Short mmCIF file of C-alpha atoms in Angstrom, two decimals:
data_model
loop_
_atom_site.label_atom_id
_atom_site.label_comp_id
_atom_site.label_asym_id
_atom_site.label_seq_id
_atom_site.Cartn_x
_atom_site.Cartn_y
_atom_site.Cartn_z
CA MET A 1 13.62 -1.82 -16.47
CA ALA A 2 12.92 0.86 -13.88
CA ASP A 3 15.49 1.41 -11.15
CA THR A 4 14.32 2.23 -7.62
CA LYS A 5 16.32 4.18 -5.06
CA ARG A 6 15.32 4.75 -1.43
CA GLU A 7 15.76 8.45 -0.71
CA ILE A 8 16.11 9.67 2.89
CA GLU A 9 16.51 13.43 3.01
CA ARG A 10 15.66 16.62 4.86
CA LYS A 11 15.13 20.11 3.53
CA TYR A 12 15.99 23.41 5.21
CA GLU A 13 15.76 27.12 4.62
CA SER A 14 17.81 30.01 5.91
CA ASP A 15 17.50 33.76 5.73
CA GLU A 16 21.24 33.83 5.00
CA SER A 17 20.82 31.17 2.27
CA GLY A 18 24.29 29.85 2.99
CA LEU A 19 25.70 26.57 4.27
CA PRO A 20 27.27 26.53 7.76
CA ASP A 21 30.55 24.73 8.40
CA LEU A 22 29.72 21.05 8.87
CA THR A 23 33.17 19.73 9.71
CA GLY A 24 32.18 19.74 13.37
CA VAL A 25 29.41 17.18 12.87
CA ALA A 26 30.18 13.90 14.66
CA GLY A 27 31.71 11.40 12.26
CA VAL A 28 32.49 13.92 9.51
CA LYS A 29 36.17 14.01 8.62
CA ALA A 30 35.89 16.25 5.57
CA VAL A 31 33.46 18.27 3.49
CA ILE A 32 34.30 17.84 -0.19
CA ASP A 33 33.20 20.44 -2.72
CA LYS A 34 31.69 18.66 -5.76
CA GLY A 35 30.99 21.81 -7.79
CA VAL A 36 27.80 23.34 -9.12
CA ALA A 37 25.36 21.49 -11.39
CA GLN A 38 22.53 22.98 -13.42
CA LEU A 39 19.33 20.95 -13.07
CA ASP A 40 16.25 21.45 -15.24
CA ALA A 41 13.13 19.53 -14.25
CA VAL A 42 9.59 19.60 -15.63
CA TYR A 43 6.94 18.17 -13.31
CA TYR A 44 3.88 16.43 -14.72
CA ASP A 45 0.41 16.12 -13.21
CA THR A 46 -3.26 16.23 -14.10
CA ALA A 47 -5.08 19.53 -14.49
CA ASP A 48 -6.60 19.11 -11.02
CA GLU A 49 -3.20 18.07 -9.53
CA ARG A 50 -4.13 14.55 -8.44
CA LEU A 51 -0.53 13.43 -8.04
CA ALA A 52 0.32 16.41 -5.86
CA ALA A 53 -2.73 15.68 -3.70
CA ALA A 54 -1.36 12.17 -3.11
CA ALA A 55 2.18 13.51 -2.42
CA LEU A 56 3.45 11.87 -5.62
CA THR A 57 5.86 13.67 -7.94
CA LEU A 58 6.58 12.80 -11.56
CA ARG A 59 9.31 14.72 -13.35
CA ARG A 60 11.59 14.72 -16.36
CA ARG A 61 14.99 16.11 -15.36
CA THR A 62 18.18 16.90 -17.23
CA GLY A 63 21.52 17.81 -15.70
CA GLY A 64 23.29 16.22 -12.76
CA SER A 65 24.24 12.57 -12.39
CA ASP A 66 20.73 11.10 -12.53
CA ALA A 67 19.09 12.68 -15.57
CA GLY A 68 15.91 10.93 -16.59
CA TRP A 69 12.31 10.40 -15.54
CA HIS A 70 11.69 10.15 -11.79
CA LEU A 71 8.58 9.11 -9.90
CA LYS A 72 8.81 9.81 -6.16
CA VAL A 73 6.54 7.77 -3.90
CA PRO A 74 6.23 8.65 -0.18
CA VAL A 75 7.21 5.91 2.26
CA ALA A 76 7.41 7.82 5.55
CA PRO A 77 8.12 11.42 6.61
CA GLY A 78 11.40 12.36 4.93
CA VAL A 79 11.59 9.00 3.12
CA ARG A 80 10.63 8.41 -0.50
CA ASP A 81 11.25 5.78 -3.13
CA GLU A 82 12.48 7.31 -6.38
CA ILE A 83 11.64 5.13 -9.39
CA ARG A 84 13.79 6.03 -12.39
CA GLU A 85 13.54 5.55 -16.13
CA PRO A 86 15.88 6.85 -18.87
CA LEU A 87 15.20 10.12 -20.67
CA SER A 88 12.52 10.09 -23.36
CA ASP A 89 10.19 12.63 -24.92
CA THR A 90 7.03 11.27 -23.29
CA VAL A 91 6.11 9.81 -19.92
CA PRO A 92 7.42 6.22 -19.81
CA ASP A 93 4.66 3.61 -19.86
CA SER A 94 6.04 1.97 -16.72
CA LEU A 95 5.71 5.18 -14.69
CA ALA A 96 2.33 6.05 -16.18
CA ALA A 97 1.10 2.63 -15.05
CA LEU A 98 2.29 3.24 -11.49
CA VAL A 99 0.12 6.37 -11.20
CA ARG A 100 -2.87 5.09 -13.16
CA SER A 101 -5.00 4.46 -10.07
CA ARG A 102 -4.64 8.18 -9.27
CA VAL A 103 -4.73 9.62 -12.78
CA ARG A 104 -7.28 7.25 -14.34
CA GLU A 105 -8.46 8.72 -17.65
CA ALA A 106 -7.05 12.20 -17.05
CA GLU A 107 -4.12 13.51 -19.09
CA LEU A 108 -0.66 13.93 -17.59
CA ARG A 109 0.71 17.26 -18.71
CA PRO A 110 3.58 19.62 -17.81
CA LEU A 111 2.66 21.59 -14.72
CA VAL A 112 5.77 23.25 -13.27
CA ARG A 113 9.35 23.78 -14.42
CA LEU A 114 12.11 24.03 -11.82
CA ARG A 115 15.63 25.14 -12.75
CA SER A 116 18.19 24.84 -9.98
CA ASP A 117 21.82 25.73 -9.53
CA ARG A 118 22.95 22.95 -7.18
CA ASP A 119 26.10 23.65 -5.14
CA LEU A 120 26.93 20.11 -3.97
CA ARG A 121 29.15 18.89 -1.14
CA HIS A 122 29.93 15.41 0.17
CA LEU A 123 30.25 14.68 3.86
CA VAL A 124 32.75 11.83 4.28
CA ASP A 125 34.16 9.92 7.24
CA ALA A 126 37.79 9.16 8.11
CA ASP A 127 37.88 6.36 5.52
CA GLY A 128 36.53 8.60 2.77
CA ALA A 129 33.14 6.84 2.78
CA LEU A 130 30.17 9.01 1.87
CA LEU A 131 27.89 9.84 4.79
CA ALA A 132 25.56 12.30 3.11
CA GLU A 133 25.21 14.73 0.23
CA VAL A 134 24.51 18.34 1.15
CA SER A 135 23.44 20.85 -1.45
CA VAL A 136 22.52 24.50 -1.57
CA ASP A 137 19.91 24.82 -4.30
CA ALA A 138 19.07 28.16 -5.89
CA VAL A 139 15.66 27.39 -7.39
CA ARG A 140 13.68 29.22 -10.07
CA ALA A 141 10.13 27.95 -10.49
CA GLU A 142 7.78 28.61 -13.38
CA ARG A 143 4.20 27.43 -13.54
CA LEU A 144 3.45 26.18 -17.03
CA THR A 145 -0.31 26.62 -16.64
CA ASP A 146 -2.69 29.23 -15.25
CA GLY A 147 -0.86 32.30 -16.43
CA GLY A 148 2.71 31.22 -15.81
CA GLY A 149 3.47 32.46 -12.30
CA THR A 150 7.10 32.41 -11.14
CA ALA A 151 8.96 32.13 -7.85
CA GLN A 152 12.50 31.73 -6.62
CA TRP A 153 14.14 30.67 -3.39
CA THR A 154 17.21 29.01 -1.96
CA GLU A 155 17.09 25.86 0.14
CA ILE A 156 19.48 23.42 1.75
CA GLU A 157 19.00 19.71 1.15
CA VAL A 158 20.68 16.89 3.09
CA GLU A 159 20.37 13.39 1.61
CA LEU A 160 21.63 10.35 3.49
CA ALA A 161 24.07 8.07 1.66
CA ASP A 162 22.80 4.67 0.57
CA ASP A 163 22.56 2.30 3.56
CA GLY A 164 23.51 5.16 5.88
CA ASP A 165 22.37 5.52 9.48
CA PRO A 166 19.35 7.86 9.66
CA ASP A 167 20.57 9.05 13.07
CA PHE A 168 23.39 10.81 11.25
CA LEU A 169 20.85 13.26 9.83
CA ASP A 170 19.94 14.25 13.39
CA GLN A 171 23.56 15.22 13.99
CA VAL A 172 23.63 17.33 10.83
CA GLU A 173 20.34 18.98 11.73
CA LYS A 174 21.61 19.83 15.20
CA ARG A 175 24.53 21.69 13.64
CA LEU A 176 22.31 23.44 11.10
CA ARG A 177 19.83 24.60 13.72
CA LYS A 178 22.64 25.96 15.85
CA ALA A 179 23.64 28.07 12.85
CA GLY A 180 20.11 29.45 12.46
CA VAL A 181 18.98 27.11 9.66
CA ARG A 182 15.42 25.85 10.08
CA PRO A 183 13.49 22.93 8.56
CA SER A 184 11.63 23.82 5.39
CA SER A 185 7.93 24.50 5.70
CA SER A 186 7.38 22.64 2.40
CA ALA A 187 7.68 18.89 1.98
CA SER A 188 9.27 19.22 -1.46
CA LYS A 189 10.37 21.69 -4.09
CA LEU A 190 7.25 20.93 -6.09
CA ALA A 191 4.97 21.63 -3.12
CA ARG A 192 6.64 25.00 -2.62
CA ALA A 193 6.51 25.80 -6.32
CA LEU A 194 2.81 24.99 -6.51
CA ALA A 195 2.13 27.19 -3.51
CA GLU A 196 4.20 30.19 -4.62
CA THR A 197 3.19 30.19 -8.27
CA ALA A 198 -0.52 29.62 -7.66
CA ARG A 199 -3.00 32.07 -9.10
CA THR A 200 -4.10 34.52 -6.43
CA PRO A 201 -7.91 34.20 -6.01
CA GLY A 202 -9.70 37.18 -7.51
CA SER A 203 -6.57 38.85 -8.84
CA GLY A 204 -6.13 36.99 -12.10
CA LYS A 205 -2.41 36.85 -11.37
CA SER A 206 0.00 34.27 -10.11
CA GLY A 207 2.29 34.86 -7.18
CA SER A 208 6.03 35.27 -7.08
CA GLY A 209 7.96 34.21 -3.99
CA LYS A 210 11.58 34.74 -2.96
CA SER A 211 13.86 33.14 -0.42
CA GLY A 212 13.38 34.61 3.01
CA SER A 213 9.98 36.10 2.12
CA LYS A 214 7.79 36.58 5.17
CA LYS A 215 4.50 36.30 3.34
CA LYS A 216 2.43 33.23 4.07
CA ARG A 217 2.46 30.72 1.26
CA LYS A 218 -0.66 29.08 0.02
CA ALA A 219 -0.77 25.43 1.05
CA PRO A 220 -0.26 22.85 -1.71
CA PRO A 221 -3.30 20.83 -2.77
CA VAL A 222 -4.11 18.10 -0.27
CA PRO A 223 -7.09 15.77 0.13
CA GLU A 224 -9.84 17.34 2.18
CA GLU A 225 -9.62 16.12 5.76
CA PRO A 226 -12.95 14.82 7.07
CA ALA A 227 -14.24 16.04 10.40
CA ALA A 228 -13.76 13.84 13.47
CA PRO A 229 -16.33 11.00 13.53
CA VAL A 230 -19.43 11.78 15.58
CA THR A 231 -22.34 9.75 14.22
CA ALA A 232 -22.55 6.10 13.22
CA GLY A 233 -22.31 7.22 9.61
CA ASP A 234 -19.13 9.17 10.31
CA HIS A 235 -17.41 6.12 11.79
CA VAL A 236 -18.45 3.80 8.97
CA LEU A 237 -17.40 6.29 6.31
CA ALA A 238 -14.02 6.78 8.02
CA TYR A 239 -13.43 3.03 7.74
CA VAL A 240 -14.61 2.94 4.13
CA ARG A 241 -12.34 5.86 3.26
CA ALA A 242 -9.35 4.17 4.88
CA GLN A 243 -9.83 1.02 2.82
CA ARG A 244 -10.28 2.99 -0.42
CA ASP A 245 -7.05 4.82 0.37
CA ALA A 246 -5.27 1.53 1.06
CA ILE A 247 -6.25 0.20 -2.37
CA LEU A 248 -4.94 3.32 -4.07
CA GLU A 249 -1.67 3.28 -2.12
CA LEU A 250 -1.07 -0.44 -2.73
CA ASP A 251 -1.78 -0.31 -6.48
CA PRO A 252 1.81 0.70 -7.43
CA ALA A 253 3.27 -1.88 -5.04
CA VAL A 254 1.20 -4.66 -6.62
CA ARG A 255 2.31 -3.59 -10.07
CA GLN A 256 5.93 -3.76 -8.89
CA ASP A 257 5.37 -7.18 -7.30
CA ALA A 258 6.36 -5.88 -3.85
CA TYR A 259 6.32 -8.45 -1.07
CA ASP A 260 2.86 -9.10 0.44
CA SER A 261 1.31 -6.26 -1.56
CA VAL A 262 -1.21 -8.51 -3.34
CA HIS A 263 -2.37 -9.97 -0.05
CA ARG A 264 -2.70 -6.56 1.59
CA MET A 265 -4.65 -5.13 -1.33
CA ARG A 266 -6.95 -8.15 -1.30
CA VAL A 267 -7.56 -7.64 2.42
CA ALA A 268 -8.46 -3.98 1.80
CA THR A 269 -11.04 -4.97 -0.83
CA ARG A 270 -12.51 -7.54 1.54
CA ARG A 271 -12.65 -5.08 4.41
CA LEU A 272 -14.43 -2.59 2.20
CA ARG A 273 -16.96 -5.13 0.95
CA SER A 274 -17.54 -6.38 4.48
CA ALA A 275 -18.20 -2.86 5.73
CA PHE A 276 -20.86 -2.34 3.07
CA ARG A 277 -22.56 -5.62 4.06
CA SER A 278 -22.22 -5.34 7.84
CA TYR A 279 -23.39 -1.74 7.97
CA GLY A 280 -26.32 -2.04 5.60
CA LYS A 281 -28.45 -0.05 8.07
CA VAL A 282 -26.04 2.87 7.71
CA LEU A 283 -25.24 2.84 3.98
CA ASP A 284 -27.99 2.00 1.49
CA ARG A 285 -27.30 -1.48 0.14
CA THR A 286 -29.17 -0.82 -3.07
CA VAL A 287 -26.21 1.45 -3.83
CA THR A 288 -23.39 -0.50 -2.16
CA ASP A 289 -24.31 -4.07 -3.14
CA PRO A 290 -23.33 -3.55 -6.82
CA ILE A 291 -20.04 -2.04 -5.59
CA GLY A 292 -19.61 -5.06 -3.35
CA ASP A 293 -19.98 -7.33 -6.37
CA GLU A 294 -17.17 -5.47 -8.11
CA LEU A 295 -15.01 -5.67 -4.99
CA LYS A 296 -15.63 -9.41 -4.87
CA TRP A 297 -14.47 -9.63 -8.48
CA LEU A 298 -11.31 -7.67 -7.68
CA ALA A 299 -10.56 -9.77 -4.59
CA GLY A 300 -10.97 -12.91 -6.70
CA GLU A 301 -8.50 -11.66 -9.29
CA LEU A 302 -6.02 -10.75 -6.56
CA GLY A 303 -6.57 -14.17 -5.02
CA VAL A 304 -5.29 -16.04 -8.06
CA ASP A 305 -1.76 -14.94 -7.25
CA ARG A 306 -2.26 -15.24 -3.51
CA ASP A 307 -3.52 -18.84 -3.62
CA ARG A 308 -0.53 -19.83 -5.72
CA GLU A 309 1.82 -18.24 -3.19
CA VAL A 310 0.17 -20.08 -0.29
CA VAL A 311 0.24 -23.49 -1.95
CA THR A 312 3.81 -23.12 -3.22
CA GLU A 313 5.16 -21.96 0.13
CA ARG A 314 3.32 -24.68 2.02
CA LEU A 315 4.40 -27.57 -0.23
CA THR A 316 7.97 -26.32 -0.43
CA THR A 317 8.17 -26.19 3.37
CA VAL A 318 6.68 -29.65 3.85
CA LEU A 319 8.94 -31.17 1.20
CA GLY A 320 11.93 -29.73 3.00
CA GLU A 321 10.85 -31.51 6.17
CA LEU A 322 10.41 -34.94 4.56
CA PRO A 323 13.28 -37.46 4.80
CA ASP A 324 14.81 -38.46 1.48
CA THR A 325 13.38 -41.96 1.86
CA LEU A 326 9.86 -40.55 1.41
CA ILE A 327 10.65 -38.52 -1.69
CA SER A 328 10.14 -40.41 -4.92
CA GLY A 329 10.28 -38.93 -8.41
CA PRO A 330 10.97 -35.36 -9.59
CA ILE A 331 8.34 -33.83 -7.35
CA ARG A 332 10.32 -30.66 -6.59
CA THR A 333 10.86 -30.00 -10.28
CA ARG A 334 7.18 -30.56 -11.02
CA LEU A 335 6.17 -28.23 -8.20
CA ASP A 336 8.55 -25.53 -9.48
CA THR A 337 7.18 -25.92 -13.00
CA TRP A 338 3.60 -25.64 -11.75
CA ALA A 339 4.40 -22.61 -9.59
CA ASN A 340 6.26 -20.72 -12.31
CA ALA A 341 3.67 -21.51 -14.97
CA ARG A 342 0.84 -20.38 -12.74
CA ARG A 343 2.77 -17.32 -11.65
CA GLY A 344 3.48 -16.13 -15.16
CA GLY A 345 -0.14 -16.46 -16.18
CA SER A 346 -1.66 -15.02 -13.03
CA ARG A 347 0.83 -12.15 -12.89
CA GLY A 348 0.06 -11.04 -16.44
CA ARG A 349 -3.65 -11.38 -15.81
CA LEU A 350 -3.44 -9.28 -12.64
CA ILE A 351 -1.67 -6.40 -14.38
CA GLY A 352 -4.36 -6.55 -17.05
CA VAL A 353 -7.00 -6.25 -14.33
CA LEU A 354 -5.33 -3.14 -12.85
CA ASP A 355 -5.19 -1.58 -16.31
CA SER A 356 -8.80 -2.44 -17.12
CA GLN A 357 -11.67 -0.01 -17.48
CA ARG A 358 -13.63 -2.13 -15.02
CA TYR A 359 -11.09 -1.56 -12.24
CA LEU A 360 -10.76 2.16 -12.94
CA ALA A 361 -14.55 2.49 -12.99
CA LEU A 362 -14.66 0.78 -9.58
CA LEU A 363 -12.23 3.36 -8.19
CA ASP A 364 -14.36 6.18 -9.62
CA THR A 365 -17.45 4.66 -8.01
CA LEU A 366 -15.75 4.40 -4.62
CA ASP A 367 -14.73 8.05 -4.85
CA ALA A 368 -18.30 9.02 -5.66
CA VAL A 369 -19.77 7.04 -2.75
CA ILE A 370 -17.34 8.64 -0.31
CA ALA A 371 -17.99 12.12 -1.71
CA ASP A 372 -21.79 11.68 -1.65
CA PRO A 373 -22.55 8.73 0.67
CA PRO A 374 -25.96 6.99 0.46
CA LEU A 375 -26.68 7.43 4.17
CA LEU A 376 -29.79 5.95 5.74
CA GLU A 377 -31.67 7.21 8.81
CA ALA A 378 -29.60 5.08 11.21
CA ALA A 379 -26.43 6.86 10.04
CA ALA A 380 -27.33 9.82 12.23
CA GLY A 381 -27.77 7.62 15.28
CA ASP A 382 -25.63 6.90 18.34
CA PRO A 383 -22.58 5.00 17.01
CA SER A 384 -22.34 2.72 20.07
CA LYS A 385 -25.91 1.51 19.50
CA VAL A 386 -26.08 1.38 15.72
CA ILE A 387 -22.61 -0.06 15.17
CA GLY A 388 -22.81 -2.32 18.22
CA LYS A 389 -26.03 -3.89 16.93
CA ALA A 390 -24.49 -4.55 13.51
CA VAL A 391 -21.43 -6.24 15.03
CA GLY A 392 -23.61 -8.36 17.31
CA LYS A 393 -25.64 -9.52 14.31
CA ASP A 394 -22.48 -10.58 12.47
CA PHE A 395 -21.21 -12.48 15.51
CA GLY A 396 -24.52 -14.33 15.74
CA LYS A 397 -24.06 -15.58 12.17
CA VAL A 398 -20.53 -16.78 12.94
CA SER A 399 -21.76 -18.59 16.03
CA ALA A 400 -24.44 -20.47 14.08
CA LEU A 401 -21.99 -21.55 11.39
CA VAL A 402 -19.32 -22.72 13.85
CA GLU A 403 -21.87 -24.77 15.76
CA GLU A 404 -23.09 -26.26 12.49
CA ALA A 405 -19.53 -27.19 11.48
CA ILE A 406 -18.74 -28.74 14.86
CA GLY A 407 -21.88 -30.88 14.63
CA ALA A 408 -21.30 -32.03 11.04
CA PRO A 409 -19.54 -35.37 10.31
CA PRO A 410 -16.01 -35.17 8.83
CA GLY A 411 -16.03 -34.78 5.07
CA PRO A 412 -17.09 -32.34 2.36
CA ASP A 413 -20.07 -30.98 4.29
CA ARG A 414 -17.90 -30.09 7.28
CA ASP A 415 -15.24 -28.62 4.99
CA PHE A 416 -17.85 -26.38 3.40
CA ALA A 417 -19.31 -25.32 6.77
CA LEU A 418 -15.86 -24.47 8.13
CA HIS A 419 -15.07 -22.42 5.03
CA GLU A 420 -18.34 -20.49 5.39
CA ALA A 421 -17.62 -19.92 9.10
CA ARG A 422 -14.19 -18.59 8.20
CA LYS A 423 -15.63 -16.08 5.74
CA LYS A 424 -18.18 -14.85 8.27
CA ALA A 425 -15.47 -14.64 10.97
CA LYS A 426 -13.44 -12.41 8.67
CA ARG A 427 -16.45 -10.21 8.07
CA THR A 428 -17.11 -9.96 11.80
CA ARG A 429 -13.47 -9.13 12.45
CA TYR A 430 -13.57 -6.29 9.94
CA ALA A 431 -16.87 -5.02 11.37
CA ALA A 432 -15.30 -5.05 14.84
CA GLU A 433 -12.28 -3.12 13.53
CA ALA A 434 -14.58 -0.41 12.22
CA ALA A 435 -16.41 -0.46 15.56
CA THR A 436 -13.30 -0.05 17.71
CA PRO A 437 -13.26 3.78 17.79
CA PRO A 438 -16.81 4.09 19.18
CA LEU A 439 -17.01 0.82 21.17
CA GLY A 440 -13.48 0.54 22.51
CA THR A 441 -12.28 -2.61 24.33
CA PRO A 442 -15.23 -4.95 23.55
CA ALA A 443 -14.83 -4.36 19.81
CA ARG A 444 -11.06 -4.67 20.05
CA THR A 445 -11.41 -7.97 21.93
CA LEU A 446 -13.90 -9.32 19.40
CA ALA A 447 -11.64 -8.36 16.49
CA LYS A 448 -8.75 -10.19 18.17
CA SER A 449 -10.90 -13.28 18.78
CA MET A 450 -12.16 -13.34 15.23
CA LYS A 451 -8.62 -13.00 13.93
CA SER A 452 -7.61 -16.04 16.00
CA LEU A 453 -10.61 -18.01 14.75
CA THR A 454 -9.93 -16.99 11.15
CA SER A 455 -6.32 -18.15 11.44
CA LEU A 456 -7.40 -21.54 12.81
CA LEU A 457 -10.02 -22.05 10.13
CA GLY A 458 -7.58 -20.74 7.54
CA GLU A 459 -5.26 -23.64 8.37
CA HIS A 460 -8.10 -25.98 7.55
CA GLN A 461 -9.01 -24.24 4.29
CA ASP A 462 -5.38 -24.15 3.19
CA SER A 463 -5.26 -27.91 3.74
CA VAL A 464 -8.36 -28.40 1.59
CA MET A 465 -6.83 -26.26 -1.17
CA VAL A 466 -3.42 -27.97 -1.01
CA ARG A 467 -5.01 -31.44 -1.20
CA GLU A 468 -6.85 -30.39 -4.34
CA ILE A 469 -3.58 -29.26 -5.95
CA LEU A 470 -1.84 -32.47 -4.86
CA ARG A 471 -4.51 -34.51 -6.61
CA GLU A 472 -3.94 -32.50 -9.80
CA LEU A 473 -0.15 -32.85 -9.65
CA SER A 474 -0.36 -36.52 -8.81
CA ALA A 475 -2.60 -37.19 -11.79
CA VAL A 476 -0.17 -35.40 -14.13
CA ALA A 477 2.81 -37.29 -12.68
CA HIS A 478 1.03 -40.63 -13.02
CA ALA A 479 0.06 -39.88 -16.61
CA VAL A 480 3.73 -39.46 -17.63
CA GLY A 481 4.93 -42.49 -15.70
CA GLU A 482 6.34 -40.73 -12.62
CA SER A 483 5.91 -42.06 -9.09
CA SER A 484 2.95 -40.62 -7.22
CA PHE A 485 4.05 -42.03 -3.85
CA THR A 486 5.24 -38.72 -2.35
CA TYR A 487 2.06 -36.96 -3.40
CA GLY A 488 0.17 -39.53 -1.34
CA VAL A 489 2.46 -38.94 1.64
CA LEU A 490 1.86 -35.19 1.44
CA TYR A 491 -1.86 -35.71 1.01
CA GLY A 492 -1.98 -37.83 4.16
CA ARG A 493 -0.15 -35.16 6.13
CA GLU A 494 -2.60 -32.53 4.98
CA GLU A 495 -5.50 -34.74 6.08
CA GLN A 496 -3.91 -35.03 9.53
CA ARG A 497 -3.44 -31.29 9.67
CA ALA A 498 -7.11 -30.66 8.88
CA ALA A 499 -8.18 -33.25 11.45
CA GLY A 500 -6.06 -31.45 14.07
CA VAL A 501 -7.87 -28.19 13.36
CA GLU A 502 -11.25 -29.90 13.61
CA ALA A 503 -10.29 -31.41 16.94
CA ALA A 504 -9.09 -28.07 18.32
CA LEU A 505 -12.08 -26.04 17.16
CA PRO A 506 -14.62 -26.86 19.92
CA GLY A 507 -12.22 -25.83 22.70
CA ALA A 508 -11.11 -22.71 20.85
CA TRP A 509 -14.71 -21.71 20.25
CA GLU A 510 -15.64 -22.20 23.91
CA GLU A 511 -12.82 -19.84 24.89
CA ILE A 512 -14.02 -17.21 22.40
CA VAL A 513 -17.60 -17.40 23.69
CA ALA A 514 -16.43 -17.22 27.31
CA GLU A 515 -14.23 -14.21 26.57
CA GLY A 516 -17.10 -12.48 24.82
CA SER A 517 -19.42 -13.12 27.77
CA ALA A 518 -16.84 -11.70 30.16
CA GLN A 519 -16.73 -8.52 28.08
CA GLY A 520 -20.49 -8.21 28.37
#
């Protein structure tokens, strides 16, 4: 089982390559010398350095107190999650899975070897508690491909203790800067190694850097930054790119079962599909519709887990609110059994989906569309006109469906109309989000209104879904001789909840229409 450690650290460089006295830092009682450790790490990546481009690092390291395989995933500037597995000869399957959305079918191979002499010190407070680890690392880098370039440098690294106050690092940095130490120009050792050992264009040779060298280092590989949006096509593609990136970034979190990751990834797939449909005058739908079908499939697979979460949370909450006099039979046990059984099956299925050729092919297709977009003539047009027209068209569809639902009698037909209105409201919300940069406040207001409408209609749809599950559970309970009384009580409450939404909808819709009219 992989172990994950949150790593909050800062890196520095100094022409003197030494460590200033840190006993004067606020809160530091003593600086304890922990000796020198020899670290030997081999970093793995694809031939075209896809992990490095995504700021991911995968290494096998020996020496020190944490020998093993490490995958570092960026969380925020200076913050990374380090996922660890024990030493082995090959990349652990668990770590390979976490980078599969980036690597796909490419081979992970040794790219760079870093050997470091780490002179380690602990900064402790008056009680002897660890505040931070500070090390002076003498690094020797060797590129294992492209001619084997080498480099060497010395850097200072300050890593906050577990559960430490990040503000403490500011105090340390203040002292370091006063002593002439400056923040490193590289985000990581690997980034610096890649830059300093890269083959020099046209020379056939790789570089060799040293600490304190004044020569400008080649930047590490990064994704190409698109130009600022100008045309309608630019704005739509920026939104599409953002959703593709969200899927890639959430893939490891979903595999690790991180909180809300499934929901967020599902939303990204829906946003992407909605953009293709809403902006069919910008991107050729003969190309994007088949991609939309695959995104619908992926959202459906992600929804299996999400629907279970919604139903379980809702029923557990309502059961907790019921008085004991209304609870009859082992309903909590049956709900737990249903939830766990569904979870085990849906969880295994979801991991299978993320490992499937179909999913990886979808990611390849998205990359290809972004790299060579199927732009139509309108893509070159004024974004306020082209995008504004598309958003207005979507809102018109929502309006028709809401009016239809309000006019329908209570029952299955109204339930269906409300569900369709909810789906179109989501699509309009996502279209308005994409339209916010060129349209400004009107688009922002519409997105907010559609979010409110979606939430209201979502309450209704959740009630429909929960009632369906209650019928299933009640039938099973009745078949084995258990009381179905409480299922009926819960069913009645869900009916009341849906009726409340239906009663509130006309007024809520009038407010949305009025607000839209005020915006012009």
